[in-house]
Short mmCIF file of C-alpha atoms in Angstrom, two decimals:
data_model
loop_
_atom_site.label_atom_id
_atom_site.label_comp_id
_atom_site.label_asym_id
_atom_site.label_seq_id
_atom_site.Cartn_x
_atom_site.Cartn_y
_atom_site.Cartn_z
CA UNK A 1 -186.94 -163.81 94.25
CA UNK A 2 -183.75 -165.43 92.95
CA UNK A 3 -182.20 -163.92 89.62
CA UNK A 4 -183.62 -165.39 86.41
CA UNK A 5 -181.23 -167.41 84.53
CA UNK A 6 -182.62 -165.89 81.39
CA UNK A 7 -180.99 -162.54 82.24
CA UNK A 8 -178.26 -161.99 79.75
CA UNK A 9 -179.68 -164.25 77.01
CA UNK A 10 -180.56 -162.79 73.56
CA UNK A 11 -184.08 -161.39 73.26
CA UNK A 12 -184.80 -164.09 70.46
CA UNK A 13 -183.92 -166.88 73.07
CA UNK A 14 -185.97 -165.55 75.85
CA UNK A 15 -189.19 -165.49 73.83
CA UNK A 16 -188.83 -169.08 73.48
CA UNK A 17 -189.89 -169.74 76.94
CA UNK A 18 -193.24 -169.08 78.70
CA UNK A 19 -191.87 -167.99 81.97
CA UNK A 20 -188.60 -167.07 83.71
CA UNK A 21 -187.05 -170.13 85.30
CA UNK A 22 -187.34 -169.60 89.01
CA UNK A 23 -188.08 -172.02 91.91
CA UNK A 24 -190.70 -169.48 93.03
CA UNK A 25 -192.60 -169.51 89.85
CA UNK A 26 -193.77 -173.34 89.71
CA UNK A 27 -195.58 -174.72 86.81
CA UNK A 28 -196.15 -178.35 88.27
CA UNK A 29 -197.12 -179.90 91.65
CA UNK A 30 -193.52 -181.24 92.64
CA UNK A 31 -192.08 -177.69 91.80
CA UNK A 32 -194.93 -176.11 93.85
CA UNK A 33 -193.96 -178.11 96.92
CA UNK A 34 -190.37 -177.07 96.56
CA UNK A 35 -191.42 -173.53 96.06
CA UNK A 36 -193.55 -173.71 99.35
CA UNK A 37 -190.41 -175.10 101.01
CA UNK A 38 -188.38 -172.34 99.74
CA UNK A 39 -190.86 -169.50 100.97
CA UNK A 40 -190.99 -171.36 104.44
CA UNK A 41 -187.19 -171.19 104.67
CA UNK A 42 -187.20 -167.51 103.57
CA UNK A 43 -189.75 -166.76 106.31
CA UNK A 44 -187.95 -168.65 109.04
CA UNK A 45 -184.68 -167.14 108.09
CA UNK A 46 -186.17 -163.69 108.22
CA UNK A 47 -187.63 -164.29 111.54
CA UNK A 48 -184.29 -165.49 113.04
CA UNK A 49 -182.45 -162.67 111.44
CA UNK A 50 -184.80 -160.19 113.00
CA UNK A 51 -184.63 -161.99 116.46
CA UNK A 52 -180.79 -161.99 116.42
CA UNK A 53 -180.66 -158.24 115.40
CA UNK A 54 -183.16 -157.45 118.22
CA UNK A 55 -181.02 -159.34 120.63
CA UNK A 56 -177.93 -157.49 119.59
CA UNK A 57 -179.35 -153.93 119.55
CA UNK A 58 -181.67 -154.13 122.49
CA UNK A 59 -178.82 -154.03 125.16
CA UNK A 60 -177.19 -151.13 123.24
CA UNK A 61 -180.40 -149.14 123.42
CA UNK A 62 -180.95 -149.78 127.09
CA UNK A 63 -177.38 -149.00 127.94
CA UNK A 64 -177.76 -145.61 126.06
CA UNK A 65 -180.90 -144.61 127.91
CA UNK A 66 -179.81 -145.97 131.39
CA UNK A 67 -178.74 -143.67 134.09
CA UNK A 68 -174.94 -143.56 134.76
CA UNK A 69 -174.18 -145.82 137.91
CA UNK A 70 -170.92 -146.83 139.55
CA UNK A 71 -169.88 -150.23 139.87
CA UNK A 72 -169.86 -153.50 137.92
CA UNK A 73 -172.59 -154.21 135.29
CA UNK A 74 -175.37 -156.64 136.23
CA UNK A 75 -174.37 -160.41 135.70
CA UNK A 76 -175.61 -162.20 132.45
CA UNK A 77 -176.38 -165.71 132.33
CA UNK A 78 -174.02 -166.61 129.66
CA UNK A 79 -174.54 -170.35 129.95
CA UNK A 80 -178.27 -169.97 129.27
CA UNK A 81 -177.59 -167.86 126.19
CA UNK A 82 -175.19 -170.52 124.91
CA UNK A 83 -177.38 -173.46 125.73
CA UNK A 84 -180.73 -172.10 124.48
CA UNK A 85 -179.70 -169.52 121.94
CA UNK A 86 -176.64 -171.23 120.58
CA UNK A 87 -177.74 -174.77 120.65
CA UNK A 88 -181.38 -175.58 121.41
CA UNK A 89 -183.04 -172.91 119.22
CA UNK A 90 -180.98 -173.54 116.06
CA UNK A 91 -181.34 -177.45 116.54
CA UNK A 92 -185.22 -176.92 116.64
CA UNK A 93 -185.14 -174.57 113.63
CA UNK A 94 -182.92 -176.94 111.54
CA UNK A 95 -184.85 -179.94 112.65
CA UNK A 96 -187.99 -178.57 111.54
CA UNK A 97 -186.66 -177.56 108.03
CA UNK A 98 -185.24 -180.95 107.71
CA UNK A 99 -188.38 -182.63 108.16
CA UNK A 100 -190.09 -180.31 105.70
CA UNK A 101 -187.34 -180.88 103.24
CA UNK A 102 -187.75 -184.72 103.60
CA UNK A 103 -191.51 -184.33 103.16
CA UNK A 104 -191.09 -182.23 100.03
CA UNK A 105 -188.68 -184.49 98.41
CA UNK A 106 -190.43 -187.84 99.51
CA UNK A 107 -193.89 -186.65 97.94
CA UNK A 108 -192.04 -186.19 94.85
CA UNK A 109 -192.01 -189.84 93.92
CA UNK A 110 -195.05 -190.62 91.95
CA UNK A 111 -197.12 -193.81 92.41
CA UNK A 112 -197.93 -196.10 89.46
CA UNK A 113 -196.42 -196.40 86.14
CA UNK A 114 -195.01 -193.33 84.43
CA UNK A 115 -193.40 -192.13 81.18
CA UNK A 116 -189.65 -192.83 81.46
CA UNK A 117 -186.99 -190.67 79.93
CA UNK A 118 -183.28 -191.21 80.01
CA UNK A 119 -181.35 -187.95 80.16
CA UNK A 120 -177.49 -188.32 79.71
CA UNK A 121 -175.11 -185.51 80.41
CA UNK A 122 -172.13 -184.77 78.06
CA UNK A 123 -169.67 -181.98 77.97
CA UNK A 124 -171.69 -179.88 77.17
CA UNK A 125 -175.03 -181.06 75.83
CA UNK A 126 -177.82 -183.45 76.86
CA UNK A 127 -178.76 -186.73 75.13
CA UNK A 128 -182.36 -187.40 75.48
CA UNK A 129 -183.91 -191.03 74.99
CA UNK A 130 -187.40 -192.41 75.40
CA UNK A 131 -186.68 -196.20 75.75
CA UNK A 132 -190.28 -197.23 75.56
CA UNK A 133 -190.89 -195.37 72.29
CA UNK A 134 -187.49 -195.96 70.60
CA UNK A 135 -186.92 -192.27 70.32
CA UNK A 136 -183.62 -190.32 70.55
CA UNK A 137 -183.04 -186.64 70.53
CA UNK A 138 -180.91 -184.14 72.06
CA UNK A 139 -181.26 -180.92 74.48
CA UNK A 140 -185.18 -181.05 74.21
CA UNK A 141 -187.51 -182.96 76.18
CA UNK A 142 -191.17 -183.27 75.35
CA UNK A 143 -193.58 -184.35 78.09
CA UNK A 144 -197.41 -184.80 78.29
CA UNK A 145 -199.25 -182.38 80.36
CA UNK A 146 -200.62 -183.68 83.70
CA UNK A 147 -198.59 -186.83 83.70
CA UNK A 148 -195.62 -187.65 86.07
CA UNK A 149 -192.63 -188.45 84.05
CA UNK A 150 -189.80 -190.37 85.46
CA UNK A 151 -186.20 -189.11 84.47
CA UNK A 152 -183.16 -191.50 84.83
CA UNK A 153 -180.09 -189.42 84.92
CA UNK A 154 -176.50 -190.49 83.87
CA UNK A 155 -173.24 -188.96 82.76
CA UNK A 156 -170.57 -190.02 80.46
CA UNK A 157 -167.76 -187.87 81.56
CA UNK A 158 -168.07 -185.46 84.68
CA UNK A 159 -170.66 -184.64 87.10
CA UNK A 160 -173.58 -182.63 85.79
CA UNK A 161 -176.75 -181.52 87.46
CA UNK A 162 -180.31 -181.52 85.84
CA UNK A 163 -182.50 -178.66 86.95
CA UNK A 164 -185.64 -177.36 85.51
CA UNK A 165 -186.62 -174.72 88.12
CA UNK A 166 -190.21 -174.42 87.12
CA UNK A 167 -190.91 -178.14 87.27
CA UNK A 168 -188.50 -179.86 89.49
CA UNK A 169 -185.50 -179.77 91.87
CA UNK A 170 -181.94 -180.37 91.14
CA UNK A 171 -180.58 -183.94 90.67
CA UNK A 172 -176.83 -184.83 89.89
CA UNK A 173 -175.87 -186.86 86.83
CA UNK A 174 -172.88 -188.79 88.01
CA UNK A 175 -170.70 -191.15 85.99
CA UNK A 176 -171.43 -194.75 86.87
CA UNK A 177 -174.60 -194.08 88.78
CA UNK A 178 -178.19 -193.76 87.61
CA UNK A 179 -180.01 -191.10 89.65
CA UNK A 180 -183.80 -190.50 89.46
CA UNK A 181 -185.93 -187.34 89.13
CA UNK A 182 -189.41 -186.49 88.14
CA UNK A 183 -191.06 -183.99 85.82
CA UNK A 184 -194.79 -182.98 85.81
CA UNK A 185 -196.33 -179.86 84.14
CA UNK A 186 -199.79 -178.56 84.97
CA UNK A 187 -200.21 -176.66 81.85
CA UNK A 188 -198.76 -176.45 78.24
CA UNK A 189 -195.70 -174.54 77.85
CA UNK A 190 -191.88 -174.46 77.18
CA UNK A 191 -189.59 -174.22 80.07
CA UNK A 192 -185.69 -173.73 80.31
CA UNK A 193 -183.50 -176.22 82.09
CA UNK A 194 -179.78 -175.85 82.83
CA UNK A 195 -176.79 -177.82 84.19
CA UNK A 196 -176.57 -176.72 87.89
CA UNK A 197 -173.05 -178.33 88.68
CA UNK A 198 -169.92 -176.81 87.18
CA UNK A 199 -168.72 -179.15 84.62
CA UNK A 200 -166.13 -177.23 82.57
CA UNK A 201 -165.58 -174.45 80.28
CA UNK A 202 -168.89 -174.37 78.69
CA UNK A 203 -170.99 -175.09 81.81
CA UNK A 204 -173.02 -171.87 81.33
CA UNK A 205 -174.16 -172.89 77.90
CA UNK A 206 -175.47 -176.44 78.81
CA UNK A 207 -179.09 -175.85 78.75
CA UNK A 208 -182.15 -177.73 77.60
CA UNK A 209 -185.94 -177.04 76.86
CA UNK A 210 -188.74 -178.98 78.20
CA UNK A 211 -191.88 -178.78 76.22
CA UNK A 212 -195.05 -179.84 77.95
CA UNK A 213 -197.90 -180.74 75.51
CA UNK A 214 -201.52 -182.12 75.56
CA UNK A 215 -201.51 -185.92 75.11
CA UNK A 216 -202.55 -185.56 71.38
CA UNK A 217 -199.90 -183.15 70.48
CA UNK A 218 -197.24 -185.37 72.45
CA UNK A 219 -198.43 -188.59 70.83
CA UNK A 220 -197.89 -186.89 67.28
CA UNK A 221 -194.35 -185.73 68.35
CA UNK A 222 -193.32 -189.10 69.47
CA UNK A 223 -194.68 -190.61 66.10
CA UNK A 224 -192.74 -188.08 64.13
CA UNK A 225 -189.57 -188.68 66.19
CA UNK A 226 -189.59 -192.43 65.77
CA UNK A 227 -189.65 -191.90 61.86
CA UNK A 228 -186.28 -191.96 60.00
CA UNK A 229 -185.37 -188.82 58.16
CA UNK A 230 -187.50 -188.07 54.96
CA UNK A 231 -185.55 -188.58 51.56
CA UNK A 232 -184.59 -185.40 49.79
CA UNK A 233 -187.46 -184.07 47.85
CA UNK A 234 -185.62 -181.48 45.48
CA UNK A 235 -182.23 -181.28 43.86
CA UNK A 236 -181.03 -178.71 46.39
CA UNK A 237 -181.81 -180.91 49.36
CA UNK A 238 -179.98 -183.83 47.57
CA UNK A 239 -177.01 -181.93 46.92
CA UNK A 240 -177.04 -180.92 50.64
CA UNK A 241 -177.43 -184.60 51.72
CA UNK A 242 -174.55 -185.60 49.43
CA UNK A 243 -172.26 -182.80 50.98
CA UNK A 244 -173.26 -183.96 54.42
CA UNK A 245 -172.71 -187.69 53.88
CA UNK A 246 -169.30 -187.12 52.31
CA UNK A 247 -168.16 -184.63 55.06
CA UNK A 248 -166.64 -185.33 58.55
CA UNK A 249 -170.06 -184.82 60.11
CA UNK A 250 -170.83 -188.40 59.69
CA UNK A 251 -168.30 -189.61 62.18
CA UNK A 252 -169.91 -187.77 64.90
CA UNK A 253 -173.69 -187.56 64.24
CA UNK A 254 -176.46 -189.91 63.24
CA UNK A 255 -179.14 -189.22 60.74
CA UNK A 256 -181.54 -192.31 60.81
CA UNK A 257 -182.21 -193.47 57.23
CA UNK A 258 -178.78 -192.55 56.04
CA UNK A 259 -175.25 -193.69 56.18
CA UNK A 260 -174.55 -191.28 58.98
CA UNK A 261 -174.26 -193.25 62.10
CA UNK A 262 -171.86 -191.43 64.46
CA UNK A 263 -172.60 -191.29 68.02
CA UNK A 264 -170.08 -188.88 69.63
CA UNK A 265 -172.45 -185.83 68.95
CA UNK A 266 -176.24 -185.19 68.97
CA UNK A 267 -178.62 -187.36 66.92
CA UNK A 268 -179.58 -184.93 63.95
CA UNK A 269 -182.53 -186.83 62.54
CA UNK A 270 -185.08 -184.16 63.26
CA UNK A 271 -182.67 -181.26 63.95
CA UNK A 272 -184.95 -178.80 62.13
CA UNK A 273 -187.77 -179.41 64.53
CA UNK A 274 -185.84 -178.29 67.78
CA UNK A 275 -186.02 -175.03 69.18
CA UNK A 276 -182.30 -174.17 69.84
CA UNK A 277 -178.73 -175.25 68.53
CA UNK A 278 -175.65 -175.95 70.63
CA UNK A 279 -177.49 -176.97 73.82
CA UNK A 280 -179.65 -173.86 74.38
CA UNK A 281 -177.04 -171.36 73.23
CA UNK A 282 -178.81 -170.18 69.95
CA UNK A 283 -182.22 -170.11 68.45
CA UNK A 284 -182.50 -172.79 65.72
CA UNK A 285 -182.31 -170.47 62.51
CA UNK A 286 -180.57 -170.75 59.29
CA UNK A 287 -177.95 -168.12 60.17
CA UNK A 288 -177.30 -169.34 63.51
CA UNK A 289 -176.80 -172.96 61.91
CA UNK A 290 -174.44 -171.52 59.52
CA UNK A 291 -172.38 -169.86 62.20
CA UNK A 292 -172.35 -172.86 64.20
CA UNK A 293 -171.09 -175.17 61.42
CA UNK A 294 -168.51 -172.75 60.20
CA UNK A 295 -166.89 -171.92 63.46
CA UNK A 296 -168.30 -173.62 66.67
CA UNK A 297 -165.45 -172.67 68.84
CA UNK A 298 -166.28 -169.18 68.34
CA UNK A 299 -169.76 -169.46 69.75
CA UNK A 300 -168.69 -172.14 72.55
CA UNK A 301 -165.11 -171.93 73.30
CA UNK A 302 -163.66 -175.46 74.04
CA UNK A 303 -166.62 -177.30 72.38
CA UNK A 304 -165.58 -180.70 71.00
CA UNK A 305 -167.26 -180.13 67.68
CA UNK A 306 -164.66 -179.14 65.16
CA UNK A 307 -164.89 -176.62 62.45
CA UNK A 308 -166.15 -178.21 59.19
CA UNK A 309 -164.09 -177.27 56.19
CA UNK A 310 -166.57 -176.26 53.70
CA UNK A 311 -166.62 -173.52 50.95
CA UNK A 312 -169.51 -171.18 50.63
CA UNK A 313 -171.59 -173.37 48.32
CA UNK A 314 -171.10 -176.44 50.30
CA UNK A 315 -172.10 -174.61 53.55
CA UNK A 316 -175.40 -173.34 51.98
CA UNK A 317 -176.08 -176.84 50.56
CA UNK A 318 -175.47 -178.69 53.87
CA UNK A 319 -177.70 -175.98 55.80
CA UNK A 320 -180.52 -176.55 53.29
CA UNK A 321 -180.39 -180.32 53.89
CA UNK A 322 -180.25 -179.95 57.80
CA UNK A 323 -183.24 -177.64 57.62
CA UNK A 324 -185.19 -180.41 55.83
CA UNK A 325 -184.79 -182.63 58.79
CA UNK A 326 -188.12 -182.07 60.70
#
């Protein structure tokens, strides 16, 4: 089994996910076909390896146990070995794998109408849009269980690659091009995805979560995400909103229902309901949120989010406000 991409993550991050991300641990029909293809390739490669090893070692064993005789060694049909062992056999094996691969990927396209989600790669986070539901979020995809979901992939800067190992194969997000992938989950759960194409300094910290929910829960999530932010309900939250709206945060982030309409960074309208911060780098807790706002470059060196100049009281106030955005 391939190494888990959860290895090395903090324990508090690992517990957010139901299963280690692995192509050999599928949680949906499309991923299951790719897992079958993967195991087939492992078996074929093992057979080829053992055959080649046998061909190499068998003559040595025979020569070791053969009686010594004078004269030249018996002739070897080198042309036959090159023709059949070096050309025909590899071509046959590779052709079979190629046909199986085409079958696995062609069957990944579902029939009929599906839910459509736009996933846009940025350095180094994922913008998520539900065009049919007028929902916009970041680094977290919610899908209904048992329904194929169409993913439209784009990038605004460099090439990224969208990969949720338990649910789908890798598909590149390329500037100027829209590629298509599909997700489908057989069961409720939370799965970790990642960028699988090196895209710069923080490529390793460009993750996302996919949450598969029963239809009713998914409908309630969509309804909540469509709503604008709730107005502050107490003085502490009101003070935090004031600090947020008078800080540089509004130039990069949107909070629908307020004067914050920036589009450089993620939409924060329902930030407190998300599982992680900084594109899967940290669990979404008050302490982590404080550290991220105070010095994001310490957590993700090279990140485009600048440190926000706040004193201790302002920092606590803005965190209180952001925690109210559910």
